[in-house]
Amino acid sequence: MTARRRALALAALAVVAVAAPSVAFAGSASAAPTPVSTCTTINQNGTYVLGQDLSGADPCIHVTSDDVVFEGNNHTINGTGTGHGIEVDAGLTNVTVDNVTVTYWDFGVLLASNESTVANVTAATVDEGVRVTGDRNNVTAVDAHGLVRDAGVRLVGDATTFTTGTVTGQDGVIVEGDDDVVRDVTAVDANAAGFSVSGSNNTLDGVLVTGTDPQYGIAVAKYNGNPAENTVRNATVAGARDYGVSLDTTTNTTLENVTSTGTDRALSVTSSDGLVVRNSTFHDAVQGVRIYGSDDALFDANEVRNTTRDGVKLDSLDNFTMTDTTIVNDTSSSNTYFALNVEAVNDSVIARTTVRDATRAVKFIGASARTVLRDGTISNAGVPLTLDDAISVVVENNTITGTGAADSRGITVNDPSDGVEIRNNTVSGVDVGINLYRDNGTLLRGNTVLADATGIHAPYTENATFVRNTVRGASSYGIDIASSAANVTIYDNLLNNTNNVRASSYYPNAWNTTLRAGTNVVGGSYLGGNYYAEPDGTGYSETCTDADANDICDSNRTHYSGNVDYYPLAAVSGGGGGGGSPTVDVAPTTLDVGDVTVGSSTTGTVVVSNTGSATLDVTSTALSGSDAARFSVSNGGAFTLAPSATRTLTVTYSPTAVGANSSTLTVASNDTASPSVAVSLAGTGVATPNRNPVADFSFTPASPDTGESVSFDASASSDADGTITAWAWDFDADGTTDALVAAPTHAFATAGAHDVTLTVTDDDGATNDTTRTVTVARTGSRSTGGGSGAGGSGGRTVESRSLDERGSATFVLRSGSVRGVAIAVPGSTGDVRVENLGGLPGELGATHGTLVSAMEISAPDPTTGNATLRFTLGNVTRFGVDPANLVVEHYVDGAWVVLDTTVERADAGYVVTAETDGFSPFAVTSLRRAQTSTSTTSAPTDDTTETTPGPTDDADDAPDDETTDSTTSGASPGFDASLALFALAIALLFARRRA
């Protein structure tokens, strides 16, 4: 070749790729996105970009191939009111539908494939915005609004995740499949339900329901099966017409950190065994919570407030547990409704529950049996506790305080209750402490009653037992059994009232037990009858004779005929701890419960001990100070302690605002040395713990070229309890912040996959990050136009690099089977650039089977007049190419000439080397038969050859997708040997050459 021809030929080096038409390789890493301008069927893998709004019939976009990306490019697909805007067939995998609006369809998007993604979809005037019937899919950022006749999003398949979005419709979101997750989605003004779940093992997390239209905010209910193991957490229903959260015929459903407000019934549960409701709030509703027919359930650490018709109604339950729950401000005006209404609840436990500021606090009805109410607090209640038709119910260790209203009763047990046990409770602030009416077999043990009128009133009561109770301060009677009470056993009680007993001669009762050794209620050494004291110290037991010093009065105490105490207790004197005085000890005297989130509560304990040698009478445990309303005390009130006995008071702190609170707990007793002991209480209300923000972003274009400006948008990021205040972008995965705004732009210099990370910060300083991959193509690799000819001047530069001091340059340009390019021109300097030629100059001969692309080149040594070109290929055997037939050809004087070629096996592919004396367009081809030119080929064969590649074959090794004519003259079956619609030219522009 002459020097002049060589100089002209140093214009371009073309790397050409032609694919077999029987196999689609559009999904390869650098395949050009296919523009879409009409409704169409996508039956080859690859990326498809919508270039304009569309209108069409059912379905407008129909995907029938795996590995497809449909980029809507923020355009709209309009329908005619029926059919599907976008339909992805069943059985497919790895399909993405992104950035598109669908209107006027039955289904905006129907996703029947598996392991696919629907993102950034807006749907309006549809039956359903997005319907997912396949499994293991991802749906994100869906906006279904306007007229949605059925569901914004319906998940029919299993193991699908739907994150972020705003939906409406007859139902906002319907979950019919199993193992689905819906996270951070808002349902606005749905008609039937914001979220409806009928499958199993599903999770709603961070969802929000707003508006006044939905009949149900969140509904988990039986439709086609029995939903089980569903979870709703961190959810808020801020408005629903009838039910905030409704569970109907479910099993093992969990509600955690749920808030439901502004509804007729905040939580409704029917026939849902194994229910767990924890750390949730139900407020400002007509009825707070109703749980019916649901066995083995747990209701733990919840708050119900501001209701007008039952705060919590428990109905027809077995083995139910309620713990650490607060019910506040139920203002039910009818005697049918209570803050805690317990009907037909059996074998259950209600523990550490606080009911306060209620018109009617707690009621047991409907033959509730063997249920325990314990360790709780009922305070400031008009009607504190009523038991109607209760069977073997136990009420123990509760502190019950009324409002002091006339004729009020602390605890009432009514007919036909039977076998009720009321133990170790403290009752105060009422007219009548404990009222038993027509009941049978009730046990009162260890209670402390401080009543305004009557301590214990028991008309028409039979077979009851009162033992070791303390009744004081009653202005009428300590115990009144004059109205037809019979067969009542009353012993070891401490009565300290102006009138201790009212009885009748018509109905005999026992006022003592068999005399026996044992510590009695005032610390004496014998058990027998009762201790009768009066406020002025002149009571019968205080003044009786005890000649034998056995702590029993020597004379009987006769109330009425048939009502005689034969062993009245005497004041303790010598022996048995008598003759001493009580000593009160309270610890600690300072209690700081620390930081507590506003709207929640915590507890601490104070222990009251009697370290003296006589009975300690604690007359009150009162709170005082400007912040006293923030504290409450259970197990306090009035009580007695024998020598060495202790009692633990539980102090609850419930802050209502941020800031420090303090109060004083005063324990008053008959300890003459310390008649009152003060305990300093403190706590600090702190703001609700901040919820972390959620980072999310989009970018456009979806498949940019190198050097092309990419616009990023973080507006999809959110903060549930505040605002996003800062954005930090890392475009090159080096850990360094590259941009600090919400919507930056960035151009990538190199092709390939680039991980972009967005970190957002909220107004409380919390952060969250997310990473998405941007796949960048070589500049011009998506173009199909351009000129032809050896010069290749019709293309545009994709990438340019300078030769180094050795005259070498290396590229990594993934395109089908291409792995990389390295060019060496010893003694030369200059630039290397890649251009899109848009066509193949001339025609290859009929001897060719197919053409494949190559990437790695060693440039010629101009001092010798020879050049060595090295192409590195992937595993071309997957595409029916025999590596033994690979050759390199160059285009000279209007014809393709085969060069001397050597093929070597390399890691995961092959290296093709050829000799040339100048540059021009080059092609790597696979010959169909032996050549007669100057070519020599030496190539090892691959030991595993696939002759029929499919869509799931190694896409990275695939030749670029081409449209070819398999009937071209001289070509092998299935191959085109004459057309190349896609070509790359690498031109060497030398700034200088060695002389």
PDB file of C-alpha atoms in Angstrom, residues 643-813:
ATOM      1  CA  PRO A 643     -45.610  -5.504 111.146  1.00  0.00           C
ATOM      2  CA  SER A 644     -42.951  -6.392 108.538  1.00  0.00           C
ATOM      3  CA  ALA A 645     -45.506  -6.236 105.715  1.00  0.00           C
ATOM      4  CA  THR A 646     -44.924  -4.244 102.533  1.00  0.00           C
ATOM      5  CA  ARG A 647     -47.029  -2.875  99.702  1.00  0.00           C
ATOM      6  CA  THR A 648     -45.786  -1.820  96.272  1.00  0.00           C
ATOM      7  CA  LEU A 649     -47.320   1.249  94.676  1.00  0.00           C
ATOM      8  CA  THR A 650     -47.074   1.676  90.909  1.00  0.00           C
ATOM      9  CA  VAL A 651     -46.527   5.225  89.694  1.00  0.00           C
ATOM     10  CA  THR A 652     -47.461   5.890  86.053  1.00  0.00           C
ATOM     11  CA  TYR A 653     -46.153   8.923  84.191  1.00  0.00           C
ATOM     12  CA  SER A 654     -48.072   9.955  81.044  1.00  0.00           C
ATOM     13  CA  PRO A 655     -46.757  13.212  79.552  1.00  0.00           C
ATOM     14  CA  THR A 656     -49.077  15.208  77.292  1.00  0.00           C
ATOM     15  CA  ALA A 657     -46.509  17.755  76.137  1.00  0.00           C
ATOM     16  CA  VAL A 658     -42.766  18.070  75.689  1.00  0.00           C
ATOM     17  CA  GLY A 659     -40.989  19.225  78.835  1.00  0.00           C
ATOM     18  CA  ALA A 660     -40.149  18.307  82.430  1.00  0.00           C
ATOM     19  CA  ASN A 661     -42.924  17.411  84.886  1.00  0.00           C
ATOM     20  CA  SER A 662     -42.858  16.915  88.653  1.00  0.00           C
ATOM     21  CA  SER A 663     -45.279  15.987  91.398  1.00  0.00           C
ATOM     22  CA  THR A 664     -45.292  14.907  95.010  1.00  0.00           C
ATOM     23  CA  LEU A 665     -46.689  11.625  96.264  1.00  0.00           C
ATOM     24  CA  THR A 666     -47.642  11.886  99.937  1.00  0.00           C
ATOM     25  CA  VAL A 667     -48.162   8.721 101.997  1.00  0.00           C
ATOM     26  CA  ALA A 668     -50.236   9.489 105.108  1.00  0.00           C
ATOM     27  CA  SER A 669     -50.467   6.971 107.979  1.00  0.00           C
ATOM     28  CA  ASN A 670     -50.948   6.486 111.704  1.00  0.00           C
ATOM     29  CA  ASP A 671     -47.223   6.588 112.327  1.00  0.00           C
ATOM     30  CA  THR A 672     -47.159   9.382 114.910  1.00  0.00           C
ATOM     31  CA  ALA A 673     -43.470  10.037 114.315  1.00  0.00           C
ATOM     32  CA  SER A 674     -43.912  10.421 110.539  1.00  0.00           C
ATOM     33  CA  PRO A 675     -47.596  10.926 109.814  1.00  0.00           C
ATOM     34  CA  SER A 676     -46.795  11.812 106.197  1.00  0.00           C
ATOM     35  CA  VAL A 677     -43.903  10.900 103.925  1.00  0.00           C
ATOM     36  CA  ALA A 678     -43.305  12.755 100.652  1.00  0.00           C
ATOM     37  CA  VAL A 679     -41.914  11.156  97.507  1.00  0.00           C
ATOM     38  CA  SER A 680     -40.626  13.510  94.808  1.00  0.00           C
ATOM     39  CA  LEU A 681     -41.718  12.360  91.351  1.00  0.00           C
ATOM     40  CA  ALA A 682     -40.195  13.539  88.071  1.00  0.00           C
ATOM     41  CA  GLY A 683     -40.332  12.726  84.389  1.00  0.00           C
ATOM     42  CA  THR A 684     -39.692  14.446  81.082  1.00  0.00           C
ATOM     43  CA  GLY A 685     -41.956  14.361  78.067  1.00  0.00           C
ATOM     44  CA  VAL A 686     -40.067  14.110  74.805  1.00  0.00           C
ATOM     45  CA  ALA A 687     -41.197  14.351  71.208  1.00  0.00           C
ATOM     46  CA  THR A 688     -42.353  11.310  69.311  1.00  0.00           C
ATOM     47  CA  PRO A 689     -39.295   9.480  67.953  1.00  0.00           C
ATOM     48  CA  ASN A 690     -38.467  10.696  64.514  1.00  0.00           C
ATOM     49  CA  ARG A 691     -39.356   8.414  61.600  1.00  0.00           C
ATOM     50  CA  ASN A 692     -36.550   8.156  59.113  1.00  0.00           C
ATOM     51  CA  PRO A 693     -37.076   9.689  55.700  1.00  0.00           C
ATOM     52  CA  VAL A 694     -37.399   7.532  52.584  1.00  0.00           C
ATOM     53  CA  ALA A 695     -34.987   8.230  49.745  1.00  0.00           C
ATOM     54  CA  ASP A 696     -36.245   7.726  46.207  1.00  0.00           C
ATOM     55  CA  PHE A 697     -35.464   9.271  42.844  1.00  0.00           C
ATOM     56  CA  SER A 698     -36.011   9.000  39.129  1.00  0.00           C
ATOM     57  CA  PHE A 699     -33.854   9.971  36.170  1.00  0.00           C
ATOM     58  CA  THR A 700     -34.245  10.690  32.505  1.00  0.00           C
ATOM     59  CA  PRO A 701     -33.391   9.574  29.922  1.00  0.00           C
ATOM     60  CA  ALA A 702     -33.647   5.997  31.114  1.00  0.00           C
ATOM     61  CA  SER A 703     -30.720   4.840  28.918  1.00  0.00           C
ATOM     62  CA  PRO A 704     -28.378   7.790  28.355  1.00  0.00           C
ATOM     63  CA  ASP A 705     -25.327   7.958  26.108  1.00  0.00           C
ATOM     64  CA  THR A 706     -21.883   8.825  27.356  1.00  0.00           C
ATOM     65  CA  GLY A 707     -21.570  12.561  27.623  1.00  0.00           C
ATOM     66  CA  GLU A 708     -25.329  13.034  27.557  1.00  0.00           C
ATOM     67  CA  SER A 709     -26.866  15.114  30.364  1.00  0.00           C
ATOM     68  CA  VAL A 710     -28.982  13.017  32.730  1.00  0.00           C
ATOM     69  CA  SER A 711     -31.611  14.775  34.849  1.00  0.00           C
ATOM     70  CA  PHE A 712     -32.131  13.364  38.333  1.00  0.00           C
ATOM     71  CA  ASP A 713     -35.211  14.093  40.439  1.00  0.00           C
ATOM     72  CA  ALA A 714     -35.516  13.343  44.168  1.00  0.00           C
ATOM     73  CA  SER A 715     -39.075  14.619  44.531  1.00  0.00           C
ATOM     74  CA  ALA A 716     -40.308  11.079  45.204  1.00  0.00           C
ATOM     75  CA  SER A 717     -38.369  11.083  48.483  1.00  0.00           C
ATOM     76  CA  SER A 718     -40.571  11.573  51.529  1.00  0.00           C
ATOM     77  CA  ASP A 719     -40.605  12.076  55.271  1.00  0.00           C
ATOM     78  CA  ALA A 720     -43.722  10.854  57.062  1.00  0.00           C
ATOM     79  CA  ASP A 721     -43.326  13.187  60.047  1.00  0.00           C
ATOM     80  CA  GLY A 722     -41.500  16.170  58.613  1.00  0.00           C
ATOM     81  CA  THR A 723     -39.695  17.411  55.538  1.00  0.00           C
ATOM     82  CA  ILE A 724     -36.610  16.577  53.496  1.00  0.00           C
ATOM     83  CA  THR A 725     -34.032  19.297  54.081  1.00  0.00           C
ATOM     84  CA  ALA A 726     -30.906  18.027  52.322  1.00  0.00           C
ATOM     85  CA  TRP A 727     -29.925  15.862  49.367  1.00  0.00           C
ATOM     86  CA  ALA A 728     -26.513  14.330  48.635  1.00  0.00           C
ATOM     87  CA  TRP A 729     -25.717  12.538  45.364  1.00  0.00           C
ATOM     88  CA  ASP A 730     -22.858  10.170  44.613  1.00  0.00           C
ATOM     89  CA  PHE A 731     -22.708   9.532  40.873  1.00  0.00           C
ATOM     90  CA  ASP A 732     -19.557   7.410  40.720  1.00  0.00           C
ATOM     91  CA  ALA A 733     -19.812   5.163  43.811  1.00  0.00           C
ATOM     92  CA  ASP A 734     -16.641   6.564  45.327  1.00  0.00           C
ATOM     93  CA  GLY A 735     -18.269   7.700  48.567  1.00  0.00           C
ATOM     94  CA  THR A 736     -17.801  11.376  47.710  1.00  0.00           C
ATOM     95  CA  THR A 737     -20.729  13.752  47.398  1.00  0.00           C
ATOM     96  CA  ASP A 738     -21.059  15.113  43.847  1.00  0.00           C
ATOM     97  CA  ALA A 739     -24.227  17.252  44.158  1.00  0.00           C
ATOM     98  CA  LEU A 740     -26.295  18.799  46.950  1.00  0.00           C
ATOM     99  CA  VAL A 741     -29.563  19.768  45.287  1.00  0.00           C
ATOM    100  CA  ALA A 742     -32.854  17.913  44.820  1.00  0.00           C
ATOM    101  CA  ALA A 743     -32.736  17.861  41.003  1.00  0.00           C
ATOM    102  CA  PRO A 744     -29.158  17.843  39.668  1.00  0.00           C
ATOM    103  CA  THR A 745     -27.882  16.878  36.230  1.00  0.00           C
ATOM    104  CA  HIS A 746     -24.852  14.756  35.471  1.00  0.00           C
ATOM    105  CA  ALA A 747     -23.108  13.367  32.379  1.00  0.00           C
ATOM    106  CA  PHE A 748     -21.291  10.023  32.513  1.00  0.00           C
ATOM    107  CA  ALA A 749     -17.990   9.864  30.631  1.00  0.00           C
ATOM    108  CA  THR A 750     -17.878   6.086  30.273  1.00  0.00           C
ATOM    109  CA  ALA A 751     -20.331   3.460  29.175  1.00  0.00           C
ATOM    110  CA  GLY A 752     -21.614   0.676  31.387  1.00  0.00           C
ATOM    111  CA  ALA A 753     -23.537   0.339  34.619  1.00  0.00           C
ATOM    112  CA  HIS A 754     -23.160   3.224  37.088  1.00  0.00           C
ATOM    113  CA  ASP A 755     -24.520   2.972  40.618  1.00  0.00           C
ATOM    114  CA  VAL A 756     -25.984   6.312  41.719  1.00  0.00           C
ATOM    115  CA  THR A 757     -26.701   6.831  45.416  1.00  0.00           C
ATOM    116  CA  LEU A 758     -29.014   9.469  46.864  1.00  0.00           C
ATOM    117  CA  THR A 759     -28.860  10.252  50.580  1.00  0.00           C
ATOM    118  CA  VAL A 760     -31.619  12.425  52.022  1.00  0.00           C
ATOM    119  CA  THR A 761     -31.742  14.143  55.417  1.00  0.00           C
ATOM    120  CA  ASP A 762     -34.936  15.186  57.198  1.00  0.00           C
ATOM    121  CA  ASP A 763     -35.616  18.150  59.476  1.00  0.00           C
ATOM    122  CA  ASP A 764     -34.601  16.078  62.513  1.00  0.00           C
ATOM    123  CA  GLY A 765     -31.247  15.101  61.041  1.00  0.00           C
ATOM    124  CA  ALA A 766     -32.162  11.490  60.219  1.00  0.00           C
ATOM    125  CA  THR A 767     -30.894  10.077  56.930  1.00  0.00           C
ATOM    126  CA  ASN A 768     -31.792   7.390  54.450  1.00  0.00           C
ATOM    127  CA  ASP A 769     -30.217   6.380  51.164  1.00  0.00           C
ATOM    128  CA  THR A 770     -31.093   4.438  48.070  1.00  0.00           C
ATOM    129  CA  THR A 771     -29.073   3.294  45.070  1.00  0.00           C
ATOM    130  CA  ARG A 772     -30.230   2.861  41.494  1.00  0.00           C
ATOM    131  CA  THR A 773     -28.250   1.736  38.487  1.00  0.00           C
ATOM    132  CA  VAL A 774     -27.957   3.927  35.412  1.00  0.00           C
ATOM    133  CA  THR A 775     -26.897   1.970  32.338  1.00  0.00           C
ATOM    134  CA  VAL A 776     -24.948   4.221  29.975  1.00  0.00           C
ATOM    135  CA  ALA A 777     -24.446   3.366  26.306  1.00  0.00           C
ATOM    136  CA  ARG A 778     -21.582   4.508  24.100  1.00  0.00           C
ATOM    137  CA  THR A 779     -22.430   7.736  22.362  1.00  0.00           C
ATOM    138  CA  GLY A 780     -24.151   6.968  19.084  1.00  0.00           C
ATOM    139  CA  SER A 781     -24.678   3.301  19.868  1.00  0.00           C
ATOM    140  CA  ARG A 782     -28.425   3.892  19.748  1.00  0.00           C
ATOM    141  CA  SER A 783     -28.303   5.511  16.309  1.00  0.00           C
ATOM    142  CA  THR A 784     -29.211   3.593  13.169  1.00  0.00           C
ATOM    143  CA  GLY A 785     -28.632   6.305  10.600  1.00  0.00           C
ATOM    144  CA  GLY A 786     -25.481   7.649   9.004  1.00  0.00           C
ATOM    145  CA  GLY A 787     -23.443   7.352   5.841  1.00  0.00           C
ATOM    146  CA  SER A 788     -21.310   4.609   4.371  1.00  0.00           C
ATOM    147  CA  GLY A 789     -17.894   4.216   2.839  1.00  0.00           C
ATOM    148  CA  ALA A 790     -14.413   3.666   4.110  1.00  0.00           C
ATOM    149  CA  GLY A 791     -14.104   7.060   5.715  1.00  0.00           C
ATOM    150  CA  GLY A 792     -17.071   6.598   7.985  1.00  0.00           C
ATOM    151  CA  SER A 793     -17.655  10.347   8.180  1.00  0.00           C
ATOM    152  CA  GLY A 794     -21.388   9.953   8.624  1.00  0.00           C
ATOM    153  CA  GLY A 795     -21.175   8.941  12.293  1.00  0.00           C
ATOM    154  CA  ARG A 796     -20.741  11.008  15.447  1.00  0.00           C
ATOM    155  CA  THR A 797     -18.016  10.622  18.057  1.00  0.00           C
ATOM    156  CA  VAL A 798     -18.925   8.439  20.999  1.00  0.00           C
ATOM    157  CA  GLU A 799     -15.638   8.404  22.854  1.00  0.00           C
ATOM    158  CA  SER A 800     -12.207   9.830  22.230  1.00  0.00           C
ATOM    159  CA  ARG A 801      -8.872   9.008  23.836  1.00  0.00           C
ATOM    160  CA  SER A 802      -5.245  10.003  23.322  1.00  0.00           C
ATOM    161  CA  LEU A 803      -2.470   7.557  22.612  1.00  0.00           C
ATOM    162  CA  ASP A 804      -0.015   7.223  25.465  1.00  0.00           C
ATOM    163  CA  GLU A 805       3.775   7.519  25.227  1.00  0.00           C
ATOM    164  CA  ARG A 806       3.936   4.035  23.808  1.00  0.00           C
ATOM    165  CA  GLY A 807       1.384   4.932  21.152  1.00  0.00           C
ATOM    166  CA  SER A 808      -1.373   2.820  22.798  1.00  0.00           C
ATOM    167  CA  ALA A 809      -4.961   3.422  23.808  1.00  0.00           C
ATOM    168  CA  THR A 810      -7.491   1.075  25.410  1.00  0.00           C
ATOM    169  CA  PHE A 811     -11.297   1.142  25.376  1.00  0.00           C
ATOM    170  CA  VAL A 812     -13.941  -0.866  27.208  1.00  0.00           C
ATOM    171  CA  LEU A 813     -16.973  -0.665  24.935  1.00  0.00           C
TER     172      LEU A 813
END
